[in-house]
Amino acid sequence: PKYNNNNFYNILYTSCHLSSTNTTLNTHFIHNKKEVIVYLQLHLQPPSSESILVSFISLSMIFKPTTLLVLIGTISLINQEHVQAFSTIKTTSSFNSAVSKATTTTTTTSTSTPGTSTEVNMNKTSTTGSTTELNMNKKKSKKKSKPSKGFAGALRELQKNAFNYAGSVRPGSQSPQKIVIDESIMKPDYALDTLPKNKPQMLPWIVEVKNKQEIEKMRAAGRVAREVLDCAGRAVAVGVTTDEIDNIVHAESIKRGAYPSPLNYHGFPKSCCTSVNEVICHGIPDDRKLEKGDIVNLDITCYLNGFHGDCSEMFVVGGETDDESKRLLQATYDCWVKAMDIGAIIEDHVVERGFTTVKNFCGHGIGSVFHTNPNIFHYRNSEPNGEMAPGHTFTIEPMICQGTSQVLSWPDNWTATTRDGKRTAQFEHTLLITPDGVEALTGKIETSPIQFWEKESEVHKGLWLGTTPAARERAALLTSSNSD
């Protein structure tokens, strides 16, 4: 049907108003016989419908309906005449061309360089490294007032403040979400709308067997994931925020032509997971500063040329932590290596040492799909998940706790902590089954550090890269050169 401008704005207003409390909003409009598609993701403080309306009307005036507009970011209402938006705009025409159109209605604009992350701000331009930030202000105000959170935002803030956290870690403030705008980088099918399209097989014992070409792509993705993890690990230090680590992960992934797999996966807002102390998994990077003695898991996955490589490792902030945390880290590493090396039962190893294993999360098959068959449980079970065979790729990633393994989920619907607030640890590799044994596709490389748990392990001293003859030989060589 053909709509006039008034009807078009009414549709915008109605849709935004009805969805103002949701975390994700997808809208599809017809305007003057031209399709306009808008993707909007709301974060911790959803705006009022009025603020979204003002922003969308402004954008629809600037970018003509012949242009495909993708908007991802956070919009908050400062007052009725002042809208501040952090967003990223991508059009079917070049970004520069779109910005040049915008100059007819805005005073100052900024351009984007392919391969960089862009956050939009339409009155002020600042460029730092590979990230361009743009503020879109409808009207300048001499005196800044505090943003109005609206009813939904106030409700979420109340929920967050009233939540009974188990340990000492609290959620901080998150920076605006990024997107990858370099068109030369292959993106997973959920990059825009959050939803993976390829589902695992219904029967859990049906596992994809990779061919030679696919295995080589998996090796390349695993190598990139390892390089990015090492870069992130080198940044772990007292006073560094997990958001700063996320920025490094994002930049280093793009630098290698890869997409950071966690970004927008089911709406996850960041490019990696940073899980500190009692956080079991899926910690969202924010402005919390790391403290001396913290233990932190960095979970990195990179999507390169259509395949994912997934790995994680523990790091000790400041180089020293308490003895009980050291014992936890050692037990977690040893049970992990035992499971990968000889197929031992993780639960048996850690229970003997007074620890517990989390049963809410598991390892998984991986390849062109981020999470698929088989499920890899880190405890005794009788699930019919099939038998390992050459060509299978999957992760093993045990999460081991000092106290209870029961999980407490935060209001952000991602962060999972131990229910008693005690510490937890995790390690992860992407593994390949070969006719000769197991190969760690995300194994350590020449520049990777050797941690104390690798040096002092009673299960396997030095680096572990797999059980194949080639993997054992390479591990011995790297361990020797690293110790020199």
Short mmCIF file of C-alpha atoms in Angstrom, two decimals:
data_model
loop_
_atom_site.label_atom_id
_atom_site.label_comp_id
_atom_site.label_asym_id
_atom_site.label_seq_id
_atom_site.Cartn_x
_atom_site.Cartn_y
_atom_site.Cartn_z
CA PRO A 1 0.00 0.00 0.00
CA LYS A 2 1.00 3.60 -0.47
CA TYR A 3 1.35 5.71 2.67
CA ASN A 4 1.67 9.45 2.97
CA ASN A 5 4.25 11.00 5.27
CA ASN A 6 1.86 11.42 8.19
CA ASN A 7 0.83 7.78 8.13
CA PHE A 8 4.48 6.74 7.87
CA TYR A 9 5.37 8.66 11.04
CA ASN A 10 2.30 7.27 12.80
CA ILE A 11 3.45 3.74 12.04
CA LEU A 12 6.89 4.60 13.41
CA TYR A 13 5.41 6.04 16.58
CA THR A 14 3.02 3.17 17.22
CA SER A 15 5.64 0.47 16.70
CA CYS A 16 8.21 2.17 18.89
CA HIS A 17 5.68 2.93 21.61
CA LEU A 18 4.52 -0.68 21.83
CA SER A 19 8.10 -1.97 21.92
CA SER A 20 9.69 0.61 24.18
CA THR A 21 10.24 -1.89 27.00
CA ASN A 22 11.73 -4.63 24.83
CA THR A 23 15.44 -5.32 24.48
CA THR A 24 15.21 -5.78 20.72
CA LEU A 25 13.06 -4.00 18.17
CA ASN A 26 12.84 -4.94 14.50
CA THR A 27 10.62 -2.81 12.27
CA HIS A 28 9.81 -2.95 8.58
CA PHE A 29 8.07 -0.05 6.88
CA ILE A 30 6.81 0.81 3.40
CA HIS A 31 7.21 4.46 2.50
CA ASN A 32 6.31 5.84 -0.92
CA LYS A 33 6.57 2.35 -2.42
CA LYS A 34 10.16 2.04 -1.13
CA GLU A 35 11.18 -0.43 1.53
CA VAL A 36 12.82 0.98 4.63
CA ILE A 37 14.20 -1.55 7.11
CA VAL A 38 15.30 -0.42 10.56
CA TYR A 39 17.00 -2.61 13.16
CA LEU A 40 17.21 -1.15 16.66
CA GLN A 41 18.71 -2.73 19.76
CA LEU A 42 17.91 -1.18 23.12
CA HIS A 43 20.31 -1.55 26.04
CA LEU A 44 20.10 -1.08 29.80
CA GLN A 45 18.10 2.14 29.65
CA PRO A 46 15.34 1.88 27.03
CA PRO A 47 14.23 5.28 25.73
CA SER A 48 10.75 6.64 25.72
CA SER A 49 8.75 6.29 22.51
CA GLU A 50 9.04 10.04 21.95
CA SER A 51 12.83 9.97 21.79
CA ILE A 52 12.82 7.08 19.31
CA LEU A 53 10.23 8.89 17.22
CA VAL A 54 12.30 12.07 17.01
CA SER A 55 15.42 10.12 16.05
CA PHE A 56 13.71 7.99 13.42
CA ILE A 57 11.95 10.98 11.84
CA SER A 58 15.26 12.85 11.71
CA LEU A 59 17.03 9.88 10.15
CA SER A 60 14.25 9.25 7.63
CA MET A 61 14.51 12.87 6.54
CA ILE A 62 18.29 12.68 6.18
CA PHE A 63 18.57 9.28 4.52
CA LYS A 64 16.02 9.04 1.76
CA PRO A 65 13.70 6.00 1.63
CA THR A 66 15.63 4.63 -1.34
CA THR A 67 18.40 3.78 1.11
CA LEU A 68 18.57 0.68 3.30
CA LEU A 69 19.14 1.98 6.82
CA VAL A 70 20.49 -0.16 9.63
CA LEU A 71 20.57 1.50 13.05
CA ILE A 72 22.03 -0.32 16.01
CA GLY A 73 22.68 1.40 19.30
CA THR A 74 21.30 3.15 22.35
CA ILE A 75 18.99 6.16 22.30
CA SER A 76 18.05 8.04 25.45
CA LEU A 77 15.80 11.04 26.00
CA ILE A 78 17.51 13.99 27.67
CA ASN A 79 14.48 16.27 27.27
CA GLN A 80 11.73 16.82 24.76
CA GLU A 81 14.04 18.67 22.36
CA HIS A 82 17.39 17.00 22.96
CA VAL A 83 18.04 13.45 21.76
CA GLN A 84 21.43 11.84 22.15
CA ALA A 85 22.07 8.75 20.04
CA PHE A 86 25.00 6.39 19.93
CA SER A 87 24.54 4.30 16.84
CA THR A 88 26.03 2.93 13.69
CA ILE A 89 24.59 3.67 10.29
CA LYS A 90 25.19 1.55 7.24
CA THR A 91 23.56 2.17 3.86
CA THR A 92 23.38 0.33 0.56
CA SER A 93 25.25 3.25 -0.93
CA SER A 94 28.64 4.18 0.51
CA PHE A 95 28.74 5.67 4.00
CA ASN A 96 30.46 8.77 2.65
CA SER A 97 27.67 9.30 0.14
CA ALA A 98 25.06 8.98 2.87
CA VAL A 99 26.89 11.46 5.05
CA SER A 100 27.12 13.96 2.21
CA LYS A 101 23.32 13.81 1.90
CA ALA A 102 23.06 14.45 5.61
CA THR A 103 24.97 17.73 5.39
CA THR A 104 21.89 19.44 4.01
CA THR A 105 20.15 19.04 7.38
CA THR A 106 22.99 18.68 9.88
CA THR A 107 25.85 21.01 10.65
CA THR A 108 28.76 18.61 10.94
CA THR A 109 29.25 14.96 9.99
CA SER A 110 31.94 12.30 10.12
CA THR A 111 33.13 9.73 7.62
CA SER A 112 34.03 6.09 8.17
CA THR A 113 36.97 4.02 7.04
CA PRO A 114 36.28 0.41 5.94
CA GLY A 115 37.22 -2.10 8.60
CA THR A 116 36.67 0.29 11.49
CA SER A 117 34.01 0.33 14.16
CA THR A 118 31.79 3.39 13.97
CA GLU A 119 29.62 5.05 16.57
CA VAL A 120 27.59 7.97 15.30
CA ASN A 121 27.50 11.52 16.66
CA MET A 122 26.13 14.15 14.31
CA ASN A 123 27.35 17.41 15.79
CA LYS A 124 30.75 16.49 17.10
CA THR A 125 33.50 14.42 15.49
CA SER A 126 36.27 12.59 17.28
CA THR A 127 38.50 9.86 15.93
CA THR A 128 40.60 7.57 18.10
CA GLY A 129 42.60 4.84 16.40
CA SER A 130 40.25 2.77 14.26
CA THR A 131 37.04 3.88 15.94
CA THR A 132 35.04 6.89 14.79
CA GLU A 133 32.46 8.34 17.16
CA LEU A 134 29.60 10.55 16.05
CA ASN A 135 27.04 12.27 18.38
CA MET A 136 23.63 13.08 16.94
CA ASN A 137 22.16 16.06 18.78
CA LYS A 138 19.02 17.63 17.52
CA LYS A 139 19.69 20.80 19.50
CA LYS A 140 22.60 21.95 21.61
CA SER A 141 21.89 22.73 25.20
CA LYS A 142 24.08 24.97 27.34
CA LYS A 143 23.08 23.19 30.50
CA LYS A 144 23.08 19.40 30.48
CA SER A 145 20.33 17.65 32.35
CA LYS A 146 20.28 14.04 33.48
CA PRO A 147 18.77 11.60 30.98
CA SER A 148 15.21 10.52 31.64
CA LYS A 149 15.11 6.76 31.93
CA GLY A 150 11.38 6.43 31.43
CA PHE A 151 9.26 3.91 33.30
CA ALA A 152 10.93 0.85 31.75
CA GLY A 153 14.43 2.20 32.39
CA ALA A 154 13.60 3.12 35.97
CA LEU A 155 12.14 -0.35 36.51
CA ARG A 156 15.31 -2.04 35.23
CA GLU A 157 17.51 0.20 37.34
CA LEU A 158 15.44 -0.67 40.39
CA GLN A 159 15.67 -4.36 39.58
CA LYS A 160 19.46 -4.14 39.19
CA ASN A 161 19.91 -2.25 42.45
CA ALA A 162 17.57 -4.55 44.39
CA PHE A 163 19.11 -7.75 43.01
CA ASN A 164 20.76 -9.96 45.61
CA TYR A 165 24.22 -10.49 44.13
CA ALA A 166 26.15 -13.45 45.47
CA GLY A 167 29.71 -12.11 45.54
CA SER A 168 31.64 -8.86 45.28
CA VAL A 169 31.41 -8.33 41.51
CA ARG A 170 28.74 -5.88 40.34
CA PRO A 171 27.67 -4.86 36.84
CA GLY A 172 29.23 -1.64 35.59
CA SER A 173 28.30 0.72 32.78
CA GLN A 174 28.55 -0.61 29.24
CA SER A 175 29.85 1.35 26.28
CA PRO A 176 27.76 1.47 23.06
CA GLN A 177 27.60 -1.72 21.06
CA LYS A 178 29.78 -1.95 17.97
CA ILE A 179 29.13 -3.50 14.60
CA VAL A 180 31.55 -4.63 11.91
CA ILE A 181 31.10 -2.49 8.80
CA ASP A 182 33.97 -3.82 6.68
CA GLU A 183 32.18 -5.56 3.81
CA SER A 184 35.24 -7.72 3.08
CA ILE A 185 34.75 -9.51 6.42
CA MET A 186 32.34 -12.43 6.25
CA LYS A 187 29.68 -12.13 8.93
CA PRO A 188 27.65 -14.86 10.64
CA ASP A 189 23.94 -15.05 9.87
CA TYR A 190 22.96 -13.47 13.20
CA ALA A 191 25.14 -10.36 12.87
CA LEU A 192 22.23 -8.02 12.08
CA ASP A 193 19.14 -9.53 13.66
CA THR A 194 20.67 -11.57 16.56
CA LEU A 195 19.13 -14.87 15.42
CA PRO A 196 21.22 -17.84 14.17
CA LYS A 197 19.50 -19.40 11.16
CA ASN A 198 21.18 -22.82 11.08
CA LYS A 199 19.92 -25.11 13.82
CA PRO A 200 21.59 -28.27 15.17
CA GLN A 201 20.34 -31.67 14.07
CA MET A 202 17.32 -32.87 16.05
CA LEU A 203 19.04 -36.12 17.02
CA PRO A 204 21.98 -35.35 19.37
CA TRP A 205 24.17 -38.19 18.10
CA ILE A 206 24.19 -36.85 14.52
CA VAL A 207 27.47 -34.90 14.34
CA GLU A 208 28.81 -33.14 11.26
CA VAL A 209 31.99 -34.61 9.78
CA LYS A 210 34.28 -31.93 8.33
CA ASN A 211 36.06 -32.51 5.03
CA LYS A 212 39.67 -31.49 4.35
CA GLN A 213 38.79 -28.00 3.10
CA GLU A 214 36.55 -27.34 6.08
CA ILE A 215 39.20 -28.59 8.50
CA GLU A 216 41.76 -26.18 7.03
CA LYS A 217 39.31 -23.31 7.50
CA MET A 218 38.74 -24.47 11.09
CA ARG A 219 42.51 -24.46 11.66
CA ALA A 220 42.74 -20.89 10.34
CA ALA A 221 39.84 -19.71 12.53
CA GLY A 222 41.35 -21.45 15.55
CA ARG A 223 44.72 -19.80 14.95
CA VAL A 224 43.10 -16.35 14.77
CA ALA A 225 41.12 -16.99 17.96
CA ARG A 226 44.34 -17.99 19.75
CA GLU A 227 46.17 -14.87 18.53
CA VAL A 228 43.32 -12.63 19.68
CA LEU A 229 43.12 -14.40 23.06
CA ASP A 230 46.86 -13.89 23.59
CA CYS A 231 46.51 -10.18 22.72
CA ALA A 232 43.67 -9.80 25.20
CA GLY A 233 45.56 -11.73 27.88
CA ARG A 234 48.55 -9.40 27.60
CA ALA A 235 46.25 -6.48 28.44
CA VAL A 236 45.09 -7.99 31.75
CA ALA A 237 46.46 -5.74 34.51
CA VAL A 238 45.41 -3.91 37.64
CA GLY A 239 43.22 -0.91 36.75
CA VAL A 240 42.32 -2.09 33.24
CA THR A 241 38.58 -2.36 32.55
CA THR A 242 37.03 -5.38 30.89
CA ASP A 243 35.56 -2.96 28.32
CA GLU A 244 39.10 -1.98 27.33
CA ILE A 245 39.89 -5.67 26.84
CA ASP A 246 36.77 -6.01 24.70
CA ASN A 247 37.97 -3.10 22.53
CA ILE A 248 41.24 -4.94 21.97
CA VAL A 249 39.43 -8.16 21.07
CA HIS A 250 37.20 -6.33 18.60
CA ALA A 251 40.08 -4.47 16.93
CA GLU A 252 42.39 -7.50 16.75
CA SER A 253 39.65 -9.69 15.28
CA ILE A 254 38.91 -7.16 12.53
CA LYS A 255 42.63 -6.66 11.92
CA ARG A 256 42.83 -10.37 11.03
CA GLY A 257 39.77 -10.27 8.77
CA ALA A 258 37.55 -12.02 11.33
CA TYR A 259 34.22 -11.22 12.94
CA PRO A 260 34.09 -11.48 16.78
CA SER A 261 31.52 -14.27 17.08
CA PRO A 262 29.85 -13.28 20.38
CA LEU A 263 28.87 -9.85 19.01
CA ASN A 264 25.06 -9.74 18.66
CA TYR A 265 24.74 -13.53 19.03
CA HIS A 266 21.21 -13.76 20.47
CA GLY A 267 21.71 -10.07 21.29
CA PHE A 268 24.97 -10.35 23.26
CA PRO A 269 26.27 -6.75 23.27
CA LYS A 270 30.03 -7.27 23.21
CA SER A 271 32.82 -8.95 21.23
CA CYS A 272 33.98 -11.32 23.98
CA CYS A 273 33.02 -12.61 27.43
CA THR A 274 34.99 -11.51 30.49
CA SER A 275 34.13 -13.49 33.61
CA VAL A 276 35.71 -12.25 36.85
CA ASN A 277 36.01 -14.20 40.13
CA GLU A 278 32.55 -15.69 40.89
CA VAL A 279 31.26 -15.15 37.34
CA ILE A 280 31.00 -18.61 35.77
CA CYS A 281 30.51 -17.49 32.18
CA HIS A 282 29.00 -14.88 29.81
CA GLY A 283 30.27 -11.90 31.76
CA ILE A 284 29.60 -8.69 29.81
CA PRO A 285 32.60 -6.33 29.51
CA ASP A 286 31.99 -2.99 31.22
CA ASP A 287 33.80 -0.19 33.06
CA ARG A 288 34.70 -2.24 36.15
CA LYS A 289 38.44 -2.06 36.75
CA LEU A 290 40.33 -5.27 37.39
CA GLU A 291 41.83 -5.52 40.87
CA LYS A 292 44.99 -7.20 42.10
CA GLY A 293 44.30 -10.85 42.89
CA ASP A 294 41.23 -11.12 40.63
CA ILE A 295 41.02 -14.16 38.39
CA VAL A 296 39.39 -13.58 35.03
CA ASN A 297 38.36 -15.84 32.17
CA LEU A 298 38.60 -14.38 28.66
CA ASP A 299 36.35 -16.28 26.24
CA ILE A 300 37.21 -15.52 22.60
CA THR A 301 35.54 -16.80 19.45
CA CYS A 302 36.42 -15.58 15.94
CA TYR A 303 34.46 -16.17 12.73
CA LEU A 304 36.83 -16.39 9.77
CA ASN A 305 35.76 -17.23 6.22
CA GLY A 306 32.60 -18.97 7.39
CA PHE A 307 33.96 -20.94 10.39
CA HIS A 308 34.26 -20.30 14.14
CA GLY A 309 37.27 -20.87 16.39
CA ASP A 310 36.46 -20.85 20.14
CA CYS A 311 38.81 -20.79 23.13
CA SER A 312 39.15 -19.38 26.63
CA GLU A 313 41.81 -19.10 29.29
CA MET A 314 42.24 -17.89 32.85
CA PHE A 315 44.43 -14.94 33.86
CA VAL A 316 45.56 -13.73 37.28
CA VAL A 317 45.40 -9.95 37.68
CA GLY A 318 48.65 -8.55 39.02
CA GLY A 319 50.36 -11.95 38.78
CA GLU A 320 49.43 -13.11 42.30
CA THR A 321 46.28 -14.42 43.95
CA ASP A 322 45.39 -16.37 47.10
CA ASP A 323 46.39 -20.00 47.56
CA GLU A 324 42.83 -21.36 47.31
CA SER A 325 42.33 -19.62 43.96
CA LYS A 326 45.63 -21.09 42.75
CA ARG A 327 44.44 -24.55 43.79
CA LEU A 328 41.18 -23.98 41.88
CA LEU A 329 43.04 -22.88 38.74
CA GLN A 330 45.36 -25.89 38.90
CA ALA A 331 42.53 -28.38 39.41
CA THR A 332 40.49 -26.86 36.58
CA TYR A 333 43.41 -26.97 34.16
CA ASP A 334 44.37 -30.53 35.13
CA CYS A 335 40.86 -31.96 34.77
CA TRP A 336 40.53 -30.23 31.40
CA VAL A 337 43.79 -31.66 30.07
CA LYS A 338 42.91 -35.07 31.47
CA ALA A 339 39.58 -35.03 29.62
CA MET A 340 41.22 -33.98 26.33
CA ASP A 341 44.25 -36.24 26.63
CA ILE A 342 42.91 -39.57 27.87
CA GLY A 343 39.14 -39.08 27.99
CA ALA A 344 38.99 -38.97 31.79
CA ILE A 345 35.89 -37.88 33.68
CA ILE A 346 36.17 -34.24 34.73
CA GLU A 347 33.81 -34.63 37.67
CA ASP A 348 35.86 -37.43 39.23
CA HIS A 349 39.04 -35.37 39.22
CA VAL A 350 37.61 -32.20 40.76
CA VAL A 351 35.33 -33.81 43.38
CA GLU A 352 38.34 -35.64 44.85
CA ARG A 353 39.91 -32.21 45.40
CA GLY A 354 36.85 -30.63 46.99
CA PHE A 355 35.55 -28.73 43.95
CA THR A 356 32.34 -29.00 41.92
CA THR A 357 31.55 -28.89 38.20
CA VAL A 358 28.80 -26.72 36.69
CA LYS A 359 26.01 -28.71 35.02
CA ASN A 360 24.06 -25.82 33.51
CA PHE A 361 26.53 -25.22 30.67
CA CYS A 362 28.43 -27.58 28.41
CA GLY A 363 30.90 -27.83 25.55
CA HIS A 364 29.51 -28.01 22.05
CA GLY A 365 30.06 -28.89 18.43
CA ILE A 366 31.40 -26.03 16.34
CA GLY A 367 32.14 -25.22 12.71
CA SER A 368 30.20 -23.01 10.34
CA VAL A 369 27.63 -22.94 13.16
CA PHE A 370 28.67 -21.41 16.51
CA HIS A 371 26.92 -24.00 18.72
CA THR A 372 25.78 -27.35 17.36
CA ASN A 373 25.98 -31.10 18.05
CA PRO A 374 27.41 -32.74 20.04
CA ASN A 375 26.82 -31.46 23.57
CA ILE A 376 29.89 -32.11 25.73
CA PHE A 377 28.89 -32.51 29.37
CA HIS A 378 31.50 -31.99 32.07
CA TYR A 379 30.03 -34.52 34.49
CA ARG A 380 28.95 -38.15 34.52
CA ASN A 381 25.92 -38.66 32.31
CA SER A 382 24.18 -41.19 30.09
CA GLU A 383 23.07 -38.85 27.32
CA PRO A 384 23.07 -40.43 23.81
CA ASN A 385 25.48 -37.94 22.23
CA GLY A 386 27.25 -40.39 19.93
CA GLU A 387 30.90 -41.43 19.59
CA MET A 388 33.88 -39.34 18.52
CA ALA A 389 35.05 -39.89 14.95
CA PRO A 390 37.64 -38.30 12.63
CA GLY A 391 36.37 -35.01 11.28
CA HIS A 392 34.40 -34.06 14.40
CA THR A 393 35.13 -30.64 15.89
CA PHE A 394 33.88 -29.55 19.31
CA THR A 395 34.87 -27.71 22.47
CA ILE A 396 35.66 -28.97 25.95
CA GLU A 397 35.26 -26.16 28.51
CA PRO A 398 34.75 -27.28 32.12
CA MET A 399 33.59 -24.67 34.65
CA ILE A 400 34.82 -25.62 38.11
CA CYS A 401 33.74 -23.98 41.39
CA GLN A 402 35.23 -23.62 44.87
CA GLY A 403 31.82 -24.06 46.47
CA THR A 404 28.40 -24.81 45.04
CA SER A 405 27.98 -25.29 41.30
CA GLN A 406 24.46 -23.87 41.43
CA VAL A 407 24.03 -20.89 39.12
CA LEU A 408 22.70 -17.41 39.84
CA SER A 409 21.61 -15.47 36.72
CA TRP A 410 21.86 -11.69 36.73
CA PRO A 411 19.08 -9.38 35.52
CA ASP A 412 21.00 -8.81 32.25
CA ASN A 413 19.97 -12.39 31.29
CA TRP A 414 23.57 -13.26 30.37
CA THR A 415 25.89 -13.15 33.37
CA ALA A 416 25.95 -16.38 35.38
CA THR A 417 27.66 -16.50 38.78
CA THR A 418 28.02 -19.06 41.53
CA ARG A 419 25.11 -18.90 43.94
CA ASP A 420 27.38 -18.69 46.98
CA GLY A 421 29.70 -16.03 45.52
CA LYS A 422 32.77 -18.27 45.61
CA ARG A 423 35.24 -18.29 42.75
CA THR A 424 35.12 -20.34 39.57
CA ALA A 425 37.52 -21.11 36.72
CA GLN A 426 37.31 -22.35 33.12
CA PHE A 427 39.52 -23.31 30.17
CA GLU A 428 38.46 -24.07 26.60
CA HIS A 429 39.86 -25.38 23.32
CA THR A 430 38.31 -26.14 19.96
CA LEU A 431 39.35 -29.73 19.25
CA LEU A 432 39.58 -31.82 16.08
CA ILE A 433 39.39 -35.62 16.08
CA THR A 434 41.84 -37.12 13.58
CA PRO A 435 42.78 -40.73 12.74
CA ASP A 436 45.92 -40.21 14.85
CA GLY A 437 44.29 -38.64 17.91
CA VAL A 438 43.16 -35.19 19.04
CA GLU A 439 44.42 -31.82 17.78
CA ALA A 440 43.83 -28.52 19.60
CA LEU A 441 42.86 -26.11 16.82
CA THR A 442 43.14 -23.22 19.29
CA GLY A 443 46.38 -24.47 20.84
CA LYS A 444 49.07 -22.10 22.00
CA ILE A 445 51.61 -20.70 19.54
CA GLU A 446 55.17 -19.35 19.58
CA THR A 447 54.20 -16.08 21.28
CA SER A 448 51.82 -17.57 23.85
CA PRO A 449 52.80 -17.39 27.53
CA ILE A 450 53.16 -20.48 29.73
CA GLN A 451 51.10 -20.09 32.91
CA PHE A 452 51.97 -21.51 36.33
CA TRP A 453 49.32 -24.24 36.05
CA GLU A 454 51.01 -25.52 32.88
CA LYS A 455 54.44 -25.52 34.52
CA GLU A 456 53.25 -27.18 37.74
CA SER A 457 50.68 -29.62 36.34
CA GLU A 458 50.90 -33.20 37.57
CA VAL A 459 48.85 -34.32 34.56
CA HIS A 460 50.86 -32.73 31.74
CA LYS A 461 53.78 -30.38 32.31
CA GLY A 462 54.24 -27.70 29.67
CA LEU A 463 51.96 -26.84 26.76
CA TRP A 464 49.25 -29.25 25.64
CA LEU A 465 48.45 -29.13 21.91
CA GLY A 466 46.89 -32.54 21.38
CA THR A 467 47.60 -36.27 21.33
CA THR A 468 48.71 -36.75 17.72
CA PRO A 469 52.46 -37.35 17.22
CA ALA A 470 52.79 -34.01 15.43
CA ALA A 471 50.97 -32.16 18.23
CA ARG A 472 53.11 -33.73 20.96
CA GLU A 473 56.31 -32.90 19.08
CA ARG A 474 55.28 -29.30 18.55
CA ALA A 475 54.20 -28.91 22.19
CA ALA A 476 57.58 -30.16 23.42
CA LEU A 477 59.39 -27.76 21.09
CA LEU A 478 57.34 -24.73 22.16
CA THR A 479 57.63 -25.60 25.85
CA SER A 480 61.39 -25.89 25.55
CA SER A 481 61.79 -22.62 23.68
CA ASN A 482 59.46 -20.82 26.09
CA SER A 483 61.43 -21.96 29.13
CA ASP A 484 64.79 -20.84 27.71
#
